[in-house]
């Protein structure tokens, strides 16, 4: 009875003690059950070398919060500062940028700092009070003078419109060329340009009859010997100044080679006709007096990829090919002799025409209408751009420049302009 009471009083189950996983053995206390977990335990395990304490974490948090607060206070101070205080702060920033630019030996860095200072000065003028605007304006003028001096920029005072240009064929851009003291325009037809009277005199039009053949769409033109020459896809048309009449010569086909599809520029030297074929990246030569014979791939596959991107061709014994960035490939005896790389700031992005001159060459940039004058070895001599930004000519395709007078005729897709380039 005592034994039964003892079992019942302690509420012990008749089937024995519950199984705690020890199989009846003495209970084992696991280390993982009693050891407290460290803060950031998983982070410590994945990054063993990171062992930070509470004090370090607290200090780091304080530093971050302080930086955020100071930045907010600075930004709010700039936002709530008076116009005079803001203008004074901007002027200090402009002067600092200007000084850093003038002390930099690197051309690109100097240009970048000057343009940033110019932009900051222009933006600051908008909200500056009259007491500060004069100082900012004076600093802006000084920056612009340094920019022009560094880039050898000559500001054009006037650009006058001459007249509109007839729309060219879809696969041909208008172009200018000179010879015999005259200037010619190739657009929807061949014209002689009379600048003094703002007049275009039509000389040859597609569909005209020349010695029994109909003239096709005019693709390009050049001065050949003693008269102008233009060409369509099949023939070259040459003006005979003795007879005062046009004549034509058949253009031969290239055997076992793709046909000429995109004539970007033509040049004539010793009556030989050279075409820049952009579609195939080649220079095609027709021998003088025998254009009907099979032409040759003059560059023989050299630099074909660059020729596909080229925009103009010029011949003076050597052949010069203009790239969109303003660099010039110089070919001699069927080989690429050198690459002329003018150092122009800001860089050209769409050089469209290369013009020969007594002092060297002129390069025309289409996107902003700038004209650069360089020496024969590529040294930048001058740049020309309008003083008034509203006079800028975009999409400038070609130009004719008379160095003796400084008069330049500028051509876009639909208009002609004239200005005076003063050599310095």
Short mmCIF file of C-alpha atoms in Angstrom, two decimals, residues 314 316 354-363 371-382 384 401-404 406 421-424:
data_model
loop_
_atom_site.label_atom_id
_atom_site.label_comp_id
_atom_site.label_asym_id
_atom_site.label_seq_id
_atom_site.Cartn_x
_atom_site.Cartn_y
_atom_site.Cartn_z
CA UNK A 314 41.60 65.86 -101.61
CA UNK A 316 47.58 67.50 -104.57
CA UNK A 354 38.72 69.18 -96.40
CA UNK A 355 39.86 72.25 -98.34
CA UNK A 356 43.33 72.95 -99.72
CA UNK A 357 44.92 76.33 -99.02
CA UNK A 358 48.30 77.98 -99.48
CA UNK A 359 48.91 77.90 -95.72
CA UNK A 360 47.82 74.28 -95.31
CA UNK A 361 44.27 73.01 -95.08
CA UNK A 362 40.85 73.95 -93.77
CA UNK A 363 38.57 71.40 -92.10
CA UNK A 371 36.17 75.74 -89.40
CA UNK A 372 39.73 74.83 -88.41
CA UNK A 373 42.85 75.98 -90.26
CA UNK A 374 45.80 73.61 -89.90
CA UNK A 375 49.34 73.47 -91.22
CA UNK A 376 50.59 70.73 -93.52
CA UNK A 377 51.80 68.68 -90.57
CA UNK A 378 48.50 69.02 -88.70
CA UNK A 379 49.30 71.85 -86.27
CA UNK A 380 46.19 73.83 -85.38
CA UNK A 381 46.62 77.43 -86.54
CA UNK A 382 43.14 78.88 -86.08
CA UNK A 384 36.58 80.12 -86.68
CA UNK A 401 37.78 79.99 -99.05
CA UNK A 402 39.76 82.74 -100.78
CA UNK A 403 42.81 83.29 -98.55
CA UNK A 404 43.81 86.46 -100.39
CA UNK A 406 39.48 86.05 -96.48
CA UNK A 421 37.87 84.64 -92.17
CA UNK A 422 40.68 86.82 -90.84
CA UNK A 423 43.97 84.95 -90.84
CA UNK A 424 46.10 85.48 -87.78
#
